[in-house]
Coordinates of C-alpha atoms in Angstrom, one line a residue:
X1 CA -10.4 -18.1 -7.9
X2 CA -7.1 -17.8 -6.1
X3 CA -6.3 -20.5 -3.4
X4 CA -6.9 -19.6 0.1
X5 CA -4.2 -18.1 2.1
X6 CA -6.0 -18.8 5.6
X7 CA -9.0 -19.8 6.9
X8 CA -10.8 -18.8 9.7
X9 CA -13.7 -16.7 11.2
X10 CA -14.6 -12.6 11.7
X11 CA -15.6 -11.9 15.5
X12 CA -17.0 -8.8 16.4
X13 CA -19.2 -8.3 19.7
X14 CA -21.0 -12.4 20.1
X15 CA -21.0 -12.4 16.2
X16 CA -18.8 -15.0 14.8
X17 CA -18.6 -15.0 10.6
X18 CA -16.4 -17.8 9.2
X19 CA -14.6 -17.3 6.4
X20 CA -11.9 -18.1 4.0
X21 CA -9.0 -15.4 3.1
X22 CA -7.8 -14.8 -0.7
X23 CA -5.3 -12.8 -2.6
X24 CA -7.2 -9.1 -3.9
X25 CA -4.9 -9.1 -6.8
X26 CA -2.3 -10.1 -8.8
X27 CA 1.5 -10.0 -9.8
X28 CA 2.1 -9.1 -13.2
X29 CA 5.4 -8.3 -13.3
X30 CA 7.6 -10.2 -15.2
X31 CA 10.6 -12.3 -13.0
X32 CA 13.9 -13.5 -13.8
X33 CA 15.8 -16.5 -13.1
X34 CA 19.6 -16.4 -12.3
X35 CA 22.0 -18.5 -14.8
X36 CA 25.5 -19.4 -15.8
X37 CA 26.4 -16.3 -17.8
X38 CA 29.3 -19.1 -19.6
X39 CA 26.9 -21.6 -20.1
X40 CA 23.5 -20.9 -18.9
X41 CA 22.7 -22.9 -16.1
X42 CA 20.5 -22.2 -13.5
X43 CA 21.5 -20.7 -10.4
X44 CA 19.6 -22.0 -7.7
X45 CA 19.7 -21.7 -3.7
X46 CA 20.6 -24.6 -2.0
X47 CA 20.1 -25.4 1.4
X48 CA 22.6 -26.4 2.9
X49 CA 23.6 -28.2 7.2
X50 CA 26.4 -26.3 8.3
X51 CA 27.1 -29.1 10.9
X52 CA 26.8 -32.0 8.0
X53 CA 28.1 -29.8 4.9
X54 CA 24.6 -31.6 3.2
X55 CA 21.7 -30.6 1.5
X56 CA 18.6 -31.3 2.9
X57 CA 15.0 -31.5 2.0
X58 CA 12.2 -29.4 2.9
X59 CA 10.8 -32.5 5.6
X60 CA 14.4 -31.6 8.0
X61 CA 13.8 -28.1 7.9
X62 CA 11.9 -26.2 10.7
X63 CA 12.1 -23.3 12.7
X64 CA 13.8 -21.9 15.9
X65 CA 14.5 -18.9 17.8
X66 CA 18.4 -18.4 18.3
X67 CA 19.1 -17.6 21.9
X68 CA 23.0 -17.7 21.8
X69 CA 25.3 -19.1 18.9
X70 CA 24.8 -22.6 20.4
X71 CA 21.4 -22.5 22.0
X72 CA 18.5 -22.8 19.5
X73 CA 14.8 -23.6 20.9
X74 CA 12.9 -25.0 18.5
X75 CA 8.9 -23.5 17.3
X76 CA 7.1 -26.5 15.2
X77 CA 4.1 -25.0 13.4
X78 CA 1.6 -26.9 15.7
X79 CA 3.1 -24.6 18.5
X80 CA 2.6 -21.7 16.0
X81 CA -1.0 -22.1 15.3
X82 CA -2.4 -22.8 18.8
X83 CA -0.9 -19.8 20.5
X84 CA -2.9 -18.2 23.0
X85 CA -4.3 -15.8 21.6
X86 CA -7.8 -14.9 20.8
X87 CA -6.4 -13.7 17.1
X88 CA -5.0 -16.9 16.3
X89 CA -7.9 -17.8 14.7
X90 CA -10.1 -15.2 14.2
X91 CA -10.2 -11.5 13.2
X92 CA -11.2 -9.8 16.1
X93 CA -12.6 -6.5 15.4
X94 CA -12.0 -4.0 17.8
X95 CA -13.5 -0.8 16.5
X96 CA -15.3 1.0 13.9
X97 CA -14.1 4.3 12.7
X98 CA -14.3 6.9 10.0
X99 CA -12.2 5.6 6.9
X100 CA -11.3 9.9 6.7
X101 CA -9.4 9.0 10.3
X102 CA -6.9 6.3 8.9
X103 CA -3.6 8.0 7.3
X104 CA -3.8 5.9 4.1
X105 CA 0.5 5.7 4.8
X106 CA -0.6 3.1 7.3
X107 CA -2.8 0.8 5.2
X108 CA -0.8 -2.0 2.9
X109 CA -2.2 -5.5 0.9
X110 CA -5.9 -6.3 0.1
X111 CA -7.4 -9.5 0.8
X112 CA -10.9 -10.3 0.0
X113 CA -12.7 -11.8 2.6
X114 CA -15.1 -15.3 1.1
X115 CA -18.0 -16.2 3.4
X116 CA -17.0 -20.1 4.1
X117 CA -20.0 -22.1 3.9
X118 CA -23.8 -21.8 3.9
X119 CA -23.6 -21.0 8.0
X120 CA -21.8 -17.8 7.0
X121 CA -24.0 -16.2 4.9
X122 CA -26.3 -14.7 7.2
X123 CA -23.8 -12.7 9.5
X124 CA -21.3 -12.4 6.3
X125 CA -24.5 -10.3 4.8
X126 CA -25.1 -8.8 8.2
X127 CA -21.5 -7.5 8.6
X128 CA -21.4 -6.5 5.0
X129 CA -24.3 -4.1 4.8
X130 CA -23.7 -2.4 8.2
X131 CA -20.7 -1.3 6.9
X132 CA -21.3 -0.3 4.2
X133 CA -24.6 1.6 5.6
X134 CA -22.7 3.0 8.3
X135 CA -19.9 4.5 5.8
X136 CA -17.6 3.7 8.6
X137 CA -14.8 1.1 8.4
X138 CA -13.9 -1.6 11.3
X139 CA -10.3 -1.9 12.9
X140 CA -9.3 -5.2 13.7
X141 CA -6.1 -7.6 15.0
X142 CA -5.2 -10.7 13.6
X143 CA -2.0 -13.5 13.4
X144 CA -1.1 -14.7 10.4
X145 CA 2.6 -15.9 9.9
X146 CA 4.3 -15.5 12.8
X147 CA 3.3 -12.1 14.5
X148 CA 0.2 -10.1 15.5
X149 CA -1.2 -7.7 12.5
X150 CA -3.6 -4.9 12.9
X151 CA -6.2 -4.6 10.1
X152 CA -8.9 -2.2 7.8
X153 CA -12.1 -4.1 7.2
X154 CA -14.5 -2.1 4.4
X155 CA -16.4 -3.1 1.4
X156 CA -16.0 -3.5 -2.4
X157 CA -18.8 -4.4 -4.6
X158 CA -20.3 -6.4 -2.1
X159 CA -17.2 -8.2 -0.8
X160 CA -15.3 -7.4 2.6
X161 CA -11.8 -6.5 2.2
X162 CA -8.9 -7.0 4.7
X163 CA -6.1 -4.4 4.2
X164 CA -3.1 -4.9 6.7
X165 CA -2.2 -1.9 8.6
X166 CA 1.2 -1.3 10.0
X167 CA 1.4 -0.5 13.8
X168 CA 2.0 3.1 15.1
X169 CA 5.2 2.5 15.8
X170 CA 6.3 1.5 12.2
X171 CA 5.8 4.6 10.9
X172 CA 8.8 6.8 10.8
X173 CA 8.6 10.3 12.2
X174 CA 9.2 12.3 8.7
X175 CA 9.9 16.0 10.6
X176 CA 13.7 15.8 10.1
X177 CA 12.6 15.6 6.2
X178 CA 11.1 19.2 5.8
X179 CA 12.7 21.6 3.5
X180 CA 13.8 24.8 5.4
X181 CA 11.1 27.2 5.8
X182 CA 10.1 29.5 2.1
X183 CA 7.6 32.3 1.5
X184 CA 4.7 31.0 -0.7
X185 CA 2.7 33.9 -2.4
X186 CA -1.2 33.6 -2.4
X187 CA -0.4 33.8 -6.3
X188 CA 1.7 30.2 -6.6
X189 CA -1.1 28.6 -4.1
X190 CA -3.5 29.9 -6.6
X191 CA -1.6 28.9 -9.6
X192 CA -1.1 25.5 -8.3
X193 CA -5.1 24.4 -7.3
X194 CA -5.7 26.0 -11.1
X195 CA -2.8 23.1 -11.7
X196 CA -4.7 20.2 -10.0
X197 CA -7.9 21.8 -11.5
X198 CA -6.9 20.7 -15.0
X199 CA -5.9 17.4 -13.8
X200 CA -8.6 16.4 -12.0
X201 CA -10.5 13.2 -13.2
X202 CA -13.1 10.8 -12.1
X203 CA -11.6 7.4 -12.1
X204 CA -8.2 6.4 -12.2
X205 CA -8.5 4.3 -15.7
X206 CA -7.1 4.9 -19.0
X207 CA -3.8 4.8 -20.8
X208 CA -2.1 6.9 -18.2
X209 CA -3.0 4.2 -15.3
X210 CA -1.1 1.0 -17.7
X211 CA 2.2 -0.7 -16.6
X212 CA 4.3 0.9 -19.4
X213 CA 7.6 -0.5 -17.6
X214 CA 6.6 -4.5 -18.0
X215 CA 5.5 -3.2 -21.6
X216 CA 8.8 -2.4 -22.2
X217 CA 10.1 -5.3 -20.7
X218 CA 7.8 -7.7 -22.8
X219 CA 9.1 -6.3 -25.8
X220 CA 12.8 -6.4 -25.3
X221 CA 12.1 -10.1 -24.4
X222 CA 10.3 -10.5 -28.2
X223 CA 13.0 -8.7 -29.7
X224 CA 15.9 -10.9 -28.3
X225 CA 13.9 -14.0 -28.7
X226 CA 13.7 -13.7 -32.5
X227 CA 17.0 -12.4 -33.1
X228 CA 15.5 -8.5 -34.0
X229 CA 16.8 -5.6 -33.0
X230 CA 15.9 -4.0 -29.7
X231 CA 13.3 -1.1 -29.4
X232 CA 14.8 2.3 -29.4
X233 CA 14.5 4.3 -26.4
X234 CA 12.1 7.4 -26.8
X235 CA 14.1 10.7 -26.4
X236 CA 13.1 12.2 -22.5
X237 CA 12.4 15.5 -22.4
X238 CA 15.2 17.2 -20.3
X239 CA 13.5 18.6 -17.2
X240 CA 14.3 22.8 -17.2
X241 CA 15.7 24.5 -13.6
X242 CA 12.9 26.4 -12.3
X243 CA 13.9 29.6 -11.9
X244 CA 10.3 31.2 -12.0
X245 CA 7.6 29.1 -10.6
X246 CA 4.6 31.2 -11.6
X247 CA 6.1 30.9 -15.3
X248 CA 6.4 27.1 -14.5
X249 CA 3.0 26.8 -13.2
X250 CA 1.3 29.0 -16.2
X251 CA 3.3 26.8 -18.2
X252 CA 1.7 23.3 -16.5
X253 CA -1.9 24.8 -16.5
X254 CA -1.8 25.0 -20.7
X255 CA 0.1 22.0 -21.2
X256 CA -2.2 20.1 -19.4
X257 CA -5.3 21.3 -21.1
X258 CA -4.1 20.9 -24.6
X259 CA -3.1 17.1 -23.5
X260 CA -6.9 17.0 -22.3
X261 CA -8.1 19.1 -25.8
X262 CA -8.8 22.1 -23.7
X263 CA -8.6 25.5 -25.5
X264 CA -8.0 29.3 -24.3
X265 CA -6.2 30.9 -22.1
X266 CA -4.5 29.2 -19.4
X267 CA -3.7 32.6 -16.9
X268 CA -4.0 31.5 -13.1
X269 CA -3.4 34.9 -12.3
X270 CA -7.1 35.9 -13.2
X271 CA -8.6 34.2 -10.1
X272 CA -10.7 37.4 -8.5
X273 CA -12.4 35.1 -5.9
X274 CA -10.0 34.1 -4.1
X275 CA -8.1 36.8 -4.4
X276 CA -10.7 39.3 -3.2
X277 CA -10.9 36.5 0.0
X278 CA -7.2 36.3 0.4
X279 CA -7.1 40.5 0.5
X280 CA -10.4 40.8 3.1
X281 CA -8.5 38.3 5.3
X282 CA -5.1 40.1 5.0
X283 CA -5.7 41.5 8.0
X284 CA -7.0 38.7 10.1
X285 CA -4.9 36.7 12.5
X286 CA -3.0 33.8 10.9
X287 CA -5.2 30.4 11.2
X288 CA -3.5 27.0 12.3
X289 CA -2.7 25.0 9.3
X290 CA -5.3 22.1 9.9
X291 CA -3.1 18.7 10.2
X292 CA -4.0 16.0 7.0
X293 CA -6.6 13.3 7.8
X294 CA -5.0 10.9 9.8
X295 CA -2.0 12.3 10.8
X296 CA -2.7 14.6 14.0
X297 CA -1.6 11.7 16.0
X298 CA 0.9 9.9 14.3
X299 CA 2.8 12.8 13.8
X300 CA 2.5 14.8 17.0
X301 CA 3.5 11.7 19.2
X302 CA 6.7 10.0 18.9
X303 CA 6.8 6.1 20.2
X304 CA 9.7 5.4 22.8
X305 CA 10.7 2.4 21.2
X306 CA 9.2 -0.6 18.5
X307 CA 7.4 -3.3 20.9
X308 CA 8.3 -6.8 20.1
X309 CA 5.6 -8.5 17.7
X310 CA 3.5 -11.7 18.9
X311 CA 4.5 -14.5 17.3

């Protein structure tokens, strides 16, 4: 099991579940070192007291808030971990909602959530199987490293996750990134849900879902490490202008299904259904477009300005 990154206890209502906090997953990316391109020495950081012109160890180093160039007020990490506040040691639920109502844009890193002892088995359980009964998911603060954190608690084969959220106010606005406003036939819409049709699956496993890029990586390390030549780079197809996007979509549709051993025709014209609906509705007045999950409130009010984070 990974080591534990913090320890401490769930509170929600007069219910108090202790537990220990550990990594979801894992880093399998492959890192570099920096070196002496003349010689091959490592590069490393040093650090360095810009009043002594000396490196010191890790035992001289702590931390401070800069108030001016000469006036520093030092934080030890005593100070740090008995801050008052109620979510410096504990996650402090403060609301259970729909997981449908969280924009996933605002959800980041798993932790799994270990009951810490005996004493926390009961209420761990407890916690566990309402939500998971309840299908809903709980909204909770927490400090962990120097500032507040807002947090997703829900369940995953019997084990309650932590995801961090970021705050309302970290999410950037994207309206000045829409395109200019363009006609869309009923035609395209229908060609491109015959699109996601083909390409619609279960489960997110297989050969498609593999980290082809550290793949690559791996081997060009191999190659250089026994003196062989390096891999030749596969030839790209070169991606064609659109210039008609029913074409391109009727062209997608087939290409999709012979990648998934799919025959006959692949015409998303020939969709009577909704084209029948789309002709008795003609007439109606124009509906709303209903706003994503999540995002009728993030993106209809703006923030007047990012609030300083608790320490």
């Amino acid at each position: 099991m990974p080591r534990t990154i913090w320890s401490g206890a769930i509170s929600f209502g007069l219910v108090t579940v202790p537990i220990n906090v550990v990594s979801a997953t894992e880093d399998h990316s492959i890192h570099f070192h920096q070196y002496h391109l003349e010689d091959g020495g490592r590069i490393r950081t040093r650090k360095v007291c810009e009043l002594e012109d000396r490196e010191v160890g890790q035992g001289e180093i702590g931390k401070g808030y800069e108030v001016t160039k000469t006036q520093v007020i030092p934080i030890s990490e005593d100070e740090l971990r008995d801050l008052p506040l109620p979510t410096a040691k504990s996650i402090e639920i403060e609301a259970f909602v729909p997981l449908e109502s969280v924009d996933p844009i605002r959800i980041g890193e798993g932790y799994y959530l270990q009951p810490a002892g005996q004493v926390a088995a009961k209420p761990y359980k407890l916690l566990r199987q309402a939500l998971a009964r309840s299908a809903k998911v709980a909204v909770a603060k927490y400090a962990w490293s120097g500032r507040e954190r807002l947090g997703l608690l829900r369940v995953r084969d019997d084990v309650i996750v932590l995801h961090a959220m970021r705050w309302p106010d970290e999410i950037r606005d994207p309206a000045e990134l829409l395109p200019p406003p363009v006609e869309i036939s009923q035609e395209e819409i229908d060609g491109a849900l015959a699109l996601m049709d083909t390409m619609t699956r279960d489960d997110l496993e297989g050969e498609e879902f593999r980290d082809t890029y550290t793949d690559a990586l791996a081997q060009v390390i191999e190659a250089k490490q026994g003196d062989k030549p390096l891999p030749e780079v596969p030839q790209a197809e070169e991606p064609g202008k659109v210039l008609d996007l029913m074409a391109a979509l009727t062209e997608s549709v087939s290409k999709a299904k012979a990648a998934r051993g799919e025959t006959g025709d692949a015409d998303v014209h020939d969709l009577p259904k909704k084209k029948t609906t789309a002709k008795k509705t003609a007439k109606a007045p124009a509906r709303k477009a209903t706003p994503k999950t999540g995002q009728k409130t993030t993106a209809a009010k703006k923030t007047s300005g990012r609030r300083p984070r608790s320490a």
